[in-house]
Coordinates of C-alpha atoms in Angstrom, one line a residue:
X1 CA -10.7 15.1 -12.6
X2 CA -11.1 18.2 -10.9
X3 CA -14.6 19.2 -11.6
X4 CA -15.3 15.6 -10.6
X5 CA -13.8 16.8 -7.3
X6 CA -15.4 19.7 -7.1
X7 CA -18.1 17.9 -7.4
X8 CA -17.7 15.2 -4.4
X9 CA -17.1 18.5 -2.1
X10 CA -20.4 19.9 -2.3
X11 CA -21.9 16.7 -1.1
X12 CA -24.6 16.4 -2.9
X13 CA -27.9 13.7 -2.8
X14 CA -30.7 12.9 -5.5
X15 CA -34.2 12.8 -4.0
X16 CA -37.9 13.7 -5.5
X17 CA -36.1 14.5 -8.6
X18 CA -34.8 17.6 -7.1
X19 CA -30.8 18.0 -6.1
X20 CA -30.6 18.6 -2.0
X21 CA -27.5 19.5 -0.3
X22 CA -26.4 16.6 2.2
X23 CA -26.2 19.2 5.3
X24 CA -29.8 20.0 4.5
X25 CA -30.8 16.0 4.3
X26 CA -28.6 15.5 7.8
X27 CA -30.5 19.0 9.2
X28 CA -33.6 17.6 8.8
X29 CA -33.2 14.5 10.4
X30 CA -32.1 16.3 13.2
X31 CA -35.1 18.6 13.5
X32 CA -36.9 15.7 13.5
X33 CA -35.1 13.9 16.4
X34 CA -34.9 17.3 18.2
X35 CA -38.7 16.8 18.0
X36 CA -38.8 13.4 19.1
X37 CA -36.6 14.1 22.1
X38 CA -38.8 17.5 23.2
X39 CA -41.7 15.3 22.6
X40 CA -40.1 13.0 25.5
X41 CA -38.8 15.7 27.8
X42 CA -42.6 16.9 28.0
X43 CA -44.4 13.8 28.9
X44 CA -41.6 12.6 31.1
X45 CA -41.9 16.0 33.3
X46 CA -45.9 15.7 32.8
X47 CA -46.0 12.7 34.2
X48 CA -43.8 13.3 36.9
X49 CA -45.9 16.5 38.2
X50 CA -49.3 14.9 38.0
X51 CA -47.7 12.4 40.6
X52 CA -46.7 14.9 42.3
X53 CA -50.2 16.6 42.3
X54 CA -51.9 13.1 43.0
X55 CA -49.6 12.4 46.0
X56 CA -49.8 16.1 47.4
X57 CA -54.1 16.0 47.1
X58 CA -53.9 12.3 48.7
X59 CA -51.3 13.3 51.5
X60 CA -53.3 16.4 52.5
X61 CA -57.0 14.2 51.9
X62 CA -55.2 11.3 54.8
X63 CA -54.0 13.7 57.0
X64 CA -51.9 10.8 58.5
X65 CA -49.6 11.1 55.5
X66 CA -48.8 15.1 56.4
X67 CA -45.7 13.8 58.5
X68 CA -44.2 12.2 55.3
X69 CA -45.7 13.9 52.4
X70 CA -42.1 15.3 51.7
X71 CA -40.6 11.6 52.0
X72 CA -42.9 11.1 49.2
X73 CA -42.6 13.5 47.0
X74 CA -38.5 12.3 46.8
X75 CA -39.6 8.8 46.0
X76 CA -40.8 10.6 43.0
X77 CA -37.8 13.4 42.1
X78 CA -35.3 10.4 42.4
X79 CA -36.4 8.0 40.2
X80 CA -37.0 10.7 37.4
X81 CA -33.6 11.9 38.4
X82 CA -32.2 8.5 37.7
X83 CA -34.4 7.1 34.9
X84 CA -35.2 10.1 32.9
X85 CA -32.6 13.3 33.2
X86 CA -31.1 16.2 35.9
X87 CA -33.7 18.4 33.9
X88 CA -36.8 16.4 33.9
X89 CA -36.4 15.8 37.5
X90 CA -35.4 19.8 38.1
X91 CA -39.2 20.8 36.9
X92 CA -40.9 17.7 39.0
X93 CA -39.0 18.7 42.0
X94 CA -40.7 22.5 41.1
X95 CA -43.8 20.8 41.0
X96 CA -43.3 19.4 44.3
X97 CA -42.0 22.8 45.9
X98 CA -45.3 24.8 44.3
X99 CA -47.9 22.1 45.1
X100 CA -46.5 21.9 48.7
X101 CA -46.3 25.8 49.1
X102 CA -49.9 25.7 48.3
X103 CA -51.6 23.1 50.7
X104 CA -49.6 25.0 53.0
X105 CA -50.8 28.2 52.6
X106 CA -54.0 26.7 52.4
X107 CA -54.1 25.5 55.7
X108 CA -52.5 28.2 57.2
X109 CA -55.2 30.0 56.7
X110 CA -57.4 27.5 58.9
X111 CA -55.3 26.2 61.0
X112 CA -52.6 28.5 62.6
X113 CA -50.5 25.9 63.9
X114 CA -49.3 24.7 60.8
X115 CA -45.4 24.7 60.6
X116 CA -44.7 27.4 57.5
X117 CA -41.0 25.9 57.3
X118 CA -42.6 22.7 55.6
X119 CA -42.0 23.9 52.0
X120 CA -38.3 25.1 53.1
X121 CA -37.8 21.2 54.3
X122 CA -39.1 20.0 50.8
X123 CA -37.0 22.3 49.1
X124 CA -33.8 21.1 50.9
X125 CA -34.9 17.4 50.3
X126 CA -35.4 17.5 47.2
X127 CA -32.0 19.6 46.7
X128 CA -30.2 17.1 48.1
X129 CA -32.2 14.7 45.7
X130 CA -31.3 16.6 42.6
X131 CA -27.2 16.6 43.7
X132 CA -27.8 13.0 44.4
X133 CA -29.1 12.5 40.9
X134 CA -26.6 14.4 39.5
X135 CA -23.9 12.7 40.8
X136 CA -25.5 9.5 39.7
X137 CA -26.4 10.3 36.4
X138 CA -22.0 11.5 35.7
X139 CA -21.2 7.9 36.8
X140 CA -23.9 6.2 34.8
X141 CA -23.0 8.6 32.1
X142 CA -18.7 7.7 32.6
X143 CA -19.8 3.6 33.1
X144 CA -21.6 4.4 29.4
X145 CA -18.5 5.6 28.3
X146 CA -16.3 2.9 29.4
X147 CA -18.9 0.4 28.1
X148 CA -18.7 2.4 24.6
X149 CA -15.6 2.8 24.7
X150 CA -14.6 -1.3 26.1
X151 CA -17.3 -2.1 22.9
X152 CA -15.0 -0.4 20.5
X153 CA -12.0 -2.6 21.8
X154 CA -13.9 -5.3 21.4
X155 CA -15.0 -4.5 17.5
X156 CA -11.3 -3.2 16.8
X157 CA -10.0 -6.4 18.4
X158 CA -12.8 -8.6 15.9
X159 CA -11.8 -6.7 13.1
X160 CA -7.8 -6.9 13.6
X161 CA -8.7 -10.5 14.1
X162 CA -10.3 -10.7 10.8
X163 CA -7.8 -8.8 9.0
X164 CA -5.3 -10.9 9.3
X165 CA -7.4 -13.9 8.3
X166 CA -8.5 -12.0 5.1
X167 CA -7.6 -13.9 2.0
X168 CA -4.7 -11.4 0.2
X169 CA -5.1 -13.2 -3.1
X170 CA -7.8 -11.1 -4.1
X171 CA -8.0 -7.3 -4.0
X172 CA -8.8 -6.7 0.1
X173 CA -10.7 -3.3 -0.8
X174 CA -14.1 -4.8 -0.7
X175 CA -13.4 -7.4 2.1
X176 CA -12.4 -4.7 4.3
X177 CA -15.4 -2.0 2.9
X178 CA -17.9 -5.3 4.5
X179 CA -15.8 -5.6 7.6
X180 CA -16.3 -2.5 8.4
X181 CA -19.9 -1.5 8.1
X182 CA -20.1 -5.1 9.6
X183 CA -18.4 -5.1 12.7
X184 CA -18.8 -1.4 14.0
X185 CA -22.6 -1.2 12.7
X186 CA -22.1 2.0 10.5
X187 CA -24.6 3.1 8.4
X188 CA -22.3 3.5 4.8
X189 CA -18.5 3.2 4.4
X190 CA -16.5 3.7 1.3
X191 CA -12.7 2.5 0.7
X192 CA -10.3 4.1 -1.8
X193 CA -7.0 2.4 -3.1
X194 CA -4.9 5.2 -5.0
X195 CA -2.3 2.7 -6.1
X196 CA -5.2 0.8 -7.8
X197 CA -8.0 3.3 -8.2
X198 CA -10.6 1.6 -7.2
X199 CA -13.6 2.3 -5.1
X200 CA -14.8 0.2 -2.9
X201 CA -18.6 1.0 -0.5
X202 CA -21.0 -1.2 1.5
X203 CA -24.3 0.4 2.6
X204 CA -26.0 3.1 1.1
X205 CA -24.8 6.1 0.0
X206 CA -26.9 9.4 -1.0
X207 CA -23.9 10.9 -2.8
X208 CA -21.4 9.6 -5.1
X209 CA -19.5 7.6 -3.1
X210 CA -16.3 7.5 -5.4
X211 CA -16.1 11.2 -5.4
X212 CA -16.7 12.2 -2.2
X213 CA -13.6 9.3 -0.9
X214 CA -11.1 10.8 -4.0
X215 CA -11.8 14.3 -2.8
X216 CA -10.6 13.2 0.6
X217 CA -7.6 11.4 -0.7
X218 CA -6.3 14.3 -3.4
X219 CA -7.5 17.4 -0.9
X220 CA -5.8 15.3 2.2
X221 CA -9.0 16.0 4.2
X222 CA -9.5 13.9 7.4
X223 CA -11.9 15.0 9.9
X224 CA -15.1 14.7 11.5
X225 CA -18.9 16.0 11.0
X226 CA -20.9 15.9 13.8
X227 CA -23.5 17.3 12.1
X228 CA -23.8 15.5 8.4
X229 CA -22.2 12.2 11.2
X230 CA -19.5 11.9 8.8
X231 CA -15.7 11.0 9.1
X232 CA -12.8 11.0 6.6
X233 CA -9.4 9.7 7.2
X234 CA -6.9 9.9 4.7
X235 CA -5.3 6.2 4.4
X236 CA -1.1 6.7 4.9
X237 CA 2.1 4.2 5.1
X238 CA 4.4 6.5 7.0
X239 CA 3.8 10.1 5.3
X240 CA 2.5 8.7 2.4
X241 CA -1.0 8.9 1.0
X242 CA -2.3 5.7 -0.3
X243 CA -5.8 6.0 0.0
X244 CA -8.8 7.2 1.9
X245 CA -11.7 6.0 3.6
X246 CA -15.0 7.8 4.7
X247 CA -17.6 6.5 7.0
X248 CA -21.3 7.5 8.2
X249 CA -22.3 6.5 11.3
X250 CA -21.4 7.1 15.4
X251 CA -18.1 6.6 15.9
X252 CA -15.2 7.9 18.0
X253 CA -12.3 10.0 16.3
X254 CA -9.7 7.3 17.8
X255 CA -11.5 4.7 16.3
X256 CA -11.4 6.4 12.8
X257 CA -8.1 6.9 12.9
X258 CA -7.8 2.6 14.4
X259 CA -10.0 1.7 11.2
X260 CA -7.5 3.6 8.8
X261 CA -4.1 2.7 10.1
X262 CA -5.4 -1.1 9.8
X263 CA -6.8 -0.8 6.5
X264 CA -3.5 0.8 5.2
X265 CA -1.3 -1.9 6.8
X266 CA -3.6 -4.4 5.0
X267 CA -2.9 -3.0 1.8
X268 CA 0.7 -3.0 2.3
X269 CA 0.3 -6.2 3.3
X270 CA -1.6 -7.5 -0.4
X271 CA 0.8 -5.7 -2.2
X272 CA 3.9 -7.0 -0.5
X273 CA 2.5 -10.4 -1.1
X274 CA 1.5 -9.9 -4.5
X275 CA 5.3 -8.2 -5.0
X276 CA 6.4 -11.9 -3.3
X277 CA 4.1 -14.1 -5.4
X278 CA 5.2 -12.3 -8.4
X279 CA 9.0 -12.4 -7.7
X280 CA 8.7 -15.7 -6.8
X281 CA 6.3 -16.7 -10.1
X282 CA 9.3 -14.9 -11.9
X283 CA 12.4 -17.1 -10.6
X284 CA 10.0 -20.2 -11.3
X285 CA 9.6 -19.1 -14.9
X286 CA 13.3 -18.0 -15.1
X287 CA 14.2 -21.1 -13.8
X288 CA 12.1 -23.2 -16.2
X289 CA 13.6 -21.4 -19.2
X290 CA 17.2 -21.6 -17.9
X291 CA 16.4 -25.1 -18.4
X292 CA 14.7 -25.4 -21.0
X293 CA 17.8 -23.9 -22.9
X294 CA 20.4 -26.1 -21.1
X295 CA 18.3 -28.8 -22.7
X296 CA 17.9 -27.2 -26.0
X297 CA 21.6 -26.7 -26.2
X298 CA 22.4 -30.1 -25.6
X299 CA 20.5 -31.1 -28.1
X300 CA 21.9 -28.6 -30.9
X301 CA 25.5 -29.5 -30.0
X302 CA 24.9 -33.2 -31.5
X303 CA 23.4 -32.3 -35.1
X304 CA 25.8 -29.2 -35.2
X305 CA 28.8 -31.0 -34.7
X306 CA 27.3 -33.6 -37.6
X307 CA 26.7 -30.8 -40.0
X308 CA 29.9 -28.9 -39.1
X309 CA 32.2 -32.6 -39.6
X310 CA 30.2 -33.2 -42.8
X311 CA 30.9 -29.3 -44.2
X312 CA 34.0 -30.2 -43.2
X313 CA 34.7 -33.1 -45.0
X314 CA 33.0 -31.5 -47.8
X315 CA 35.6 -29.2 -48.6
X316 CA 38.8 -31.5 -48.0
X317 CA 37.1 -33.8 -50.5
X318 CA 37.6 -31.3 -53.4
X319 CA 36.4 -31.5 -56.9
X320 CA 33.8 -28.8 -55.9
X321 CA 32.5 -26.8 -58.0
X322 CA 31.8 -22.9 -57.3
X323 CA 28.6 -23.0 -56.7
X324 CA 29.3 -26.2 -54.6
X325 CA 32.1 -24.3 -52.5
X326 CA 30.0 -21.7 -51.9
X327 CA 27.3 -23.3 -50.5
X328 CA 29.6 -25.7 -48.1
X329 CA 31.4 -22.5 -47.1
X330 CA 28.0 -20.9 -45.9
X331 CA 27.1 -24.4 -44.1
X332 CA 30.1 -23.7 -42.2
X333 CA 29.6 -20.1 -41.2
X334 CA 26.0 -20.4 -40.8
X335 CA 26.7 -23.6 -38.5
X336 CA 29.8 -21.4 -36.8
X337 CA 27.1 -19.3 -35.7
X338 CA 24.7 -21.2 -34.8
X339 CA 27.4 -23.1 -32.2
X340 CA 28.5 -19.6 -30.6
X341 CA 24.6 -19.0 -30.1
X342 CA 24.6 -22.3 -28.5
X343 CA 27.3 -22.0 -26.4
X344 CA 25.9 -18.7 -24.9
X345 CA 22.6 -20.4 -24.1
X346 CA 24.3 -22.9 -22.1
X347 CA 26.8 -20.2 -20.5
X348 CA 22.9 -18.3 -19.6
X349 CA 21.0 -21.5 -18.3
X350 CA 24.1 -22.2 -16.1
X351 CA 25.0 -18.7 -14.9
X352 CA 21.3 -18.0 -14.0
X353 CA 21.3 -21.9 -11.9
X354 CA 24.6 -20.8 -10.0
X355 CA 25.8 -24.0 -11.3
X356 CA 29.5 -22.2 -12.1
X357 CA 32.5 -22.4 -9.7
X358 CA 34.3 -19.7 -9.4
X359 CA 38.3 -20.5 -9.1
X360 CA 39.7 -16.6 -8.5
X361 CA 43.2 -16.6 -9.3
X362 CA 45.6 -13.3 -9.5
X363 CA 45.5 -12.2 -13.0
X364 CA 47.4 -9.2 -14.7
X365 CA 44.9 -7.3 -16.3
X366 CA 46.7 -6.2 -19.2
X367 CA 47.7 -9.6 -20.2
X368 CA 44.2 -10.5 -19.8
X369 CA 43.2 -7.5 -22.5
X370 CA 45.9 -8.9 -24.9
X371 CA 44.1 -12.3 -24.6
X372 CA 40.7 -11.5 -25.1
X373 CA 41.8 -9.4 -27.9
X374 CA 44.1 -11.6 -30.0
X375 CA 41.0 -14.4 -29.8
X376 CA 38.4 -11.9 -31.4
X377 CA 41.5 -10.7 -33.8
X378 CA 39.4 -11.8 -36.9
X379 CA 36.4 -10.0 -35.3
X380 CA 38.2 -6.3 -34.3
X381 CA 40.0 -7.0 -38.2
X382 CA 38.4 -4.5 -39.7
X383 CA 38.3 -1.9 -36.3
X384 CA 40.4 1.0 -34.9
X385 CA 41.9 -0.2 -31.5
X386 CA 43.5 1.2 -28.8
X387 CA 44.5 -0.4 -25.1
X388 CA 44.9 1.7 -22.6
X389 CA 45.8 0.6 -19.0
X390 CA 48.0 2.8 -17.4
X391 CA 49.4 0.5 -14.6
X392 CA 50.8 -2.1 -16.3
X393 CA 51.2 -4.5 -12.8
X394 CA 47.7 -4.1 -12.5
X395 CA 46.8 -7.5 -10.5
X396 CA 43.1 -8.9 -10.1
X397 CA 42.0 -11.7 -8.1
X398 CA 39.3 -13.1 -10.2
X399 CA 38.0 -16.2 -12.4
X400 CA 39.8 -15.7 -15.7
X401 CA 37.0 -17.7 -17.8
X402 CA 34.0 -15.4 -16.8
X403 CA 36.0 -12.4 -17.1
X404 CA 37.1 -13.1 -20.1
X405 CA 33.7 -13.6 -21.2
X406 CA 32.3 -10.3 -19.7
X407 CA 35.6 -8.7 -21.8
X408 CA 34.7 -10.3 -24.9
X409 CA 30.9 -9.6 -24.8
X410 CA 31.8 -5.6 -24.2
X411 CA 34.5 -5.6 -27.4
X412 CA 31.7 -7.5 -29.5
X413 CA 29.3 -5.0 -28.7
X414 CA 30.9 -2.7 -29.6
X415 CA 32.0 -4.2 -32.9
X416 CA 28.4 -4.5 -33.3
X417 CA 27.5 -0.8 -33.2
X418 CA 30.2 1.2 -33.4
X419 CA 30.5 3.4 -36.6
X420 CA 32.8 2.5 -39.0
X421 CA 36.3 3.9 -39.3
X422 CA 35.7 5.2 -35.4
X423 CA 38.0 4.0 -32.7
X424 CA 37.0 1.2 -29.6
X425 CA 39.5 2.4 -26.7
X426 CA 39.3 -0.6 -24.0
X427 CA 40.8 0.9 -20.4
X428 CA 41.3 -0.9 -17.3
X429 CA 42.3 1.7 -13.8
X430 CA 42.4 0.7 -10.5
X431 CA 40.1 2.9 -8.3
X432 CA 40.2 2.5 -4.2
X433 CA 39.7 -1.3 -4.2
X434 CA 38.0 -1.6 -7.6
X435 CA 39.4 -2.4 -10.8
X436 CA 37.1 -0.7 -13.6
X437 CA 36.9 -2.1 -17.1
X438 CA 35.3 0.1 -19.5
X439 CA 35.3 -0.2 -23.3
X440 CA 34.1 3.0 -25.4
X441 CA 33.1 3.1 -29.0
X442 CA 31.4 5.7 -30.6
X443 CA 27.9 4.7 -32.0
X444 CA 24.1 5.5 -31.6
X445 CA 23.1 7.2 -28.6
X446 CA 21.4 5.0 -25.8
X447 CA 18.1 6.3 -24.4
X448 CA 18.2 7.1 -21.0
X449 CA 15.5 4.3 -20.4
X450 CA 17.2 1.7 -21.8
X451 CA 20.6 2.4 -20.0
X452 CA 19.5 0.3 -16.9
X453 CA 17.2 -2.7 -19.5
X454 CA 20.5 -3.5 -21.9
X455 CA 21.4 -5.6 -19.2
X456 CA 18.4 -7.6 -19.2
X457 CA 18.6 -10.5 -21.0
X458 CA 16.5 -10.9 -24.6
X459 CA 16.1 -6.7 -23.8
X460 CA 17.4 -4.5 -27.2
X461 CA 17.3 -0.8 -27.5
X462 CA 15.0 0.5 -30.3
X463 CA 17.8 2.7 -30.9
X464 CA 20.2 0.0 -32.1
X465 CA 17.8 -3.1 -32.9
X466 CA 18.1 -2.7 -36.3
X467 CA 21.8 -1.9 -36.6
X468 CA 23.1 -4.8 -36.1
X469 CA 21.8 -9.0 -35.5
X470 CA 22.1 -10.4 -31.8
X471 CA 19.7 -12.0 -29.7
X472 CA 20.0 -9.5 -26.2
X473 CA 21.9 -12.2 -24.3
X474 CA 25.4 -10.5 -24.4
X475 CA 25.1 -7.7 -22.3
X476 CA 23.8 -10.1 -20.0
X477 CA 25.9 -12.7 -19.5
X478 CA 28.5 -9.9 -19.0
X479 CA 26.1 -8.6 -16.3
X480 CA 25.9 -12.0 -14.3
X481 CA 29.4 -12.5 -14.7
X482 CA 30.0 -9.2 -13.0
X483 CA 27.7 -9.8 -10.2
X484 CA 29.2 -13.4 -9.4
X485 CA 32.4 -11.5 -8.5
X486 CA 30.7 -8.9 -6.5
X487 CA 30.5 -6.1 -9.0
X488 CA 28.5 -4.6 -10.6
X489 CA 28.1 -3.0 -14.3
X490 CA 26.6 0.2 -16.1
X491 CA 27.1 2.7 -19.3
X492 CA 26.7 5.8 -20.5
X493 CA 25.5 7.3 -24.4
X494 CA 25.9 10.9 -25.2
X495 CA 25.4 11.6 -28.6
X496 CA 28.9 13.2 -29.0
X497 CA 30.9 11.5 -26.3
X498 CA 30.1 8.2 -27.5
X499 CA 29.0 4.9 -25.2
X500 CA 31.0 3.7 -22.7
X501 CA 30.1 0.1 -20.9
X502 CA 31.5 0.0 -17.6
X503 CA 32.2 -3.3 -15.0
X504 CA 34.0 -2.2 -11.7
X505 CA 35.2 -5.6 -10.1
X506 CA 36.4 -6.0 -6.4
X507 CA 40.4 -6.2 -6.6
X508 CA 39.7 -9.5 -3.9
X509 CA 36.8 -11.4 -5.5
X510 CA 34.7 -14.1 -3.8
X511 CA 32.3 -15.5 -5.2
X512 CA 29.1 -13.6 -4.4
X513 CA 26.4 -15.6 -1.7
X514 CA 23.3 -16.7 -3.9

């Protein structure tokens, strides 16, 4: 990337074959205009002296023009003054001066009488001429202005306008390249988006246009050339770089920096509607599934409870053999499973539609351990277990079934994982107006990137995948739980410490707005 850089600063253009340095391209264009303008500036004075010298010979040829010859001669200064330029009409009103001086002097010398302050009348005429034009040409020069500048208004105006009319389903980085070399008349314009590397360019470029807008962007470089007529702005959301743009062409410095704070708003614009369209995409497929597995529930609960009453009936018939036992005892357990799966499918689909009341009720939290405990007692059977809540009038104001559901997913887990022989400690403390549940257990470490995506439902760490059978939607249904009662849940792995799965709960719960 950064010889490609390099590259884009030396600004270089392809032509004959040969490689040509863009100042060099951009000098000789303006030799050439240089040449076009001198090439104007003489014929416009050349043509204003031989007036001059046409008037002067015909004024002094009809002696009745003498009287006004110098009335004359303005009629000439003034409209170069005001058509051509200060300068032009500086050497004309030279011309006038010299070619009076000399019909002067020339008839001095045959007729005595002549006035000799004649050229000293001319000269304060066409002084006065030359302020006049002067004057003239700054207020045509500031009207310009305010015409250029009421122009620019006009084309920012347009292309605020068509901004915000600008279809934000697509990328805009091309859109707004076109609107651009459209609206203000530039001669190239190129448009880079950092956040989706792209480059985007209407007109015609002689360098690489991608390289020249990312060394603007990386090197932060935003100014203008007057002499390659080039402008860079670097494209920024507060102080925050998100892009660059570089145009060619005339334009003012405000306007550049008017182009670039609309094209960077745009593009926060696309991507906060694409963020929108996305999130919103999201809670329609999230919805859909929720009920596609309330449905799919339903319907397992009917041919479960068959096959579970049959098994059932199986076994209290007797007169099975082994082999017979065996296999009804496996129906059982595999249809036992199969009905808690179920059960949590339904809990998901109708946590995730807010379809679940909460009826908070004061609880004591260390009878509400006991309980969750003595119903997985066949579950922790086999498991090293310790309770520790050290206040044991501990009170919480909470809905008993979904904490007790949040409880039992966090000792399950841990059954889960933790290594055999190790001990699951399961602590409840009150802390300011929090009660914290936390259940450790000492099993494979959690990566640090997977501490946040446990709680995401059908999510498994690659670390413990393989461990141990589960289908991700544990961790949560604890979560939601959690965040219907205003808290909120976390955990921490160290390899030697061991995990640790947290929920802090509000000691006075409402249930939490949707």
């Amino acid at each position: 990337m950064s010889q490609r850089i390099a590259s884009a600063g030396k600004e270089t253009r392809e032509m004959s074959g040969n490689v040509l340095p863009l100042g060099t391209a951009f000098a000789e264009r303006r030799l050439r205009a240089s040449a076009r303008q001198a090439l104007l500036f003489a014929t416009e004075c050349a043509l204003g002296v031989v007036s001059v010298v046409l008037v002067g010979f015909l004024a002094h040829w009809l002696q009745w023009l003498l009287p006004v010859v110098v009335l004359l001669y303005l009629l000439i200064v003034v409209p170069v003054a005001l058509w051509c330029g200060f300068w032009q009409a500086a050497v004309v009103s030279l011309s006038a001066v010299a070619v009076q001086s000399y019909f002067t002097a020339r008839m001095a010398r045959t007729n005595p009488a002549v006035d000799p302050a004649n050229p000293i009348e001319l000269f304060v005429f066409i002084l006065t001429a030359l302020v006049i034009s002067r004057l003239s040409a700054r207020v045509t020069e500031h009207a310009r202005s305010s015409d250029s500048w009421g122009g620019q208004m006009q084309d920012l105006y347009e292309f605020t306008r068509r901004t915000l009319q600008m279809n934000l389903h697509v990328e805009p980085g091309l859109q707004l390249a076109e609107l651009v070399h459209e609206i203000f008349a530039l001669e190239a314009v190129v448009i880079f988006d950092a956040d989706l590397h792209e480059t985007y360019q209407a007109g015609y470029w002689n360098v690489d246009p991608q390289e020249l807008a990312q060394s603007v962007y990386y090197f932060e470089s935003s100014d203008d050339d007057a002499e390659t007529g080039i402008a860079r702005r670097v494209l920024r959301l507060g102080n925050v770089p998100i892009g660059s743009i570089v145009l060619r062409g005339e334009t003012s410095p405000l306007t550049n920096n008017a182009i670039a704070s609309l094209i960077a708003v745009t593009f926060d614009r696309y991507r906060a509607f694409a963020n929108e369209s996305r999130i919103e995409t999201e809670r329609q497929t999230e919805q859909l599934r929720s009920t596609v597995l309330d449905a799919l529930a339903h319907e397992y609960k009917t041919p479960l409870t068959a096959i579970r009453a049959a098994s059932t009936g199986l076994s209290e018939m007797g007169k099975l053999s082994a082999g017979q036992a065996d296999l009804v005892s496996l129906i059982s357990e595999q249809t036992d499973l199969l009905s808690d799966l179920t059960t949590k499918l339904l809990t998901t689909a109708r946590l995730d539609a807010d379809e679940v009341t909460v009826h908070a009720v004061p609880i004591g939290v260390a009878s509400l351990i006991d309980e969750v405990v003595a119903g997985m007692s066949e579950r922790l059977a086999t498991m090293k277990l310790t309770i520790d809540v050290p206040d044991e009038g501990l009170v919480l104001c909470c809905d008993r079934r979904l904490m007790t559901m949040l409880l039992t997913q966090y000792i399950d887990n841990a059954c889960k994982y933790a290594i055999f022989g190790t001990t699951i400690t399961i602590r409840a403390v009150q802390s300011k107006n929090e009660v914290i549940f936390s259940v450790h257990s000492f099993g494979p470490e959690i990566p640090m990137a997977d501490r946040e995506r446990i709680f995401d439902r059908y999510y498994r760490s690659a670390n413990t995948s393989n461990r141990a059978a589960g289908t991700g939607i544990g961790l949560s249904v604890a979560k939601r739980a959690a965040t219907i009662h205003n808290g909120y849940v976390w955990v921490t792995s160290d390899q030697d410490e061991g995990n640790t799965f947290f929920a802090a709960i509000p000691a006075q719960t409402r249930k939490r707005e949707s």
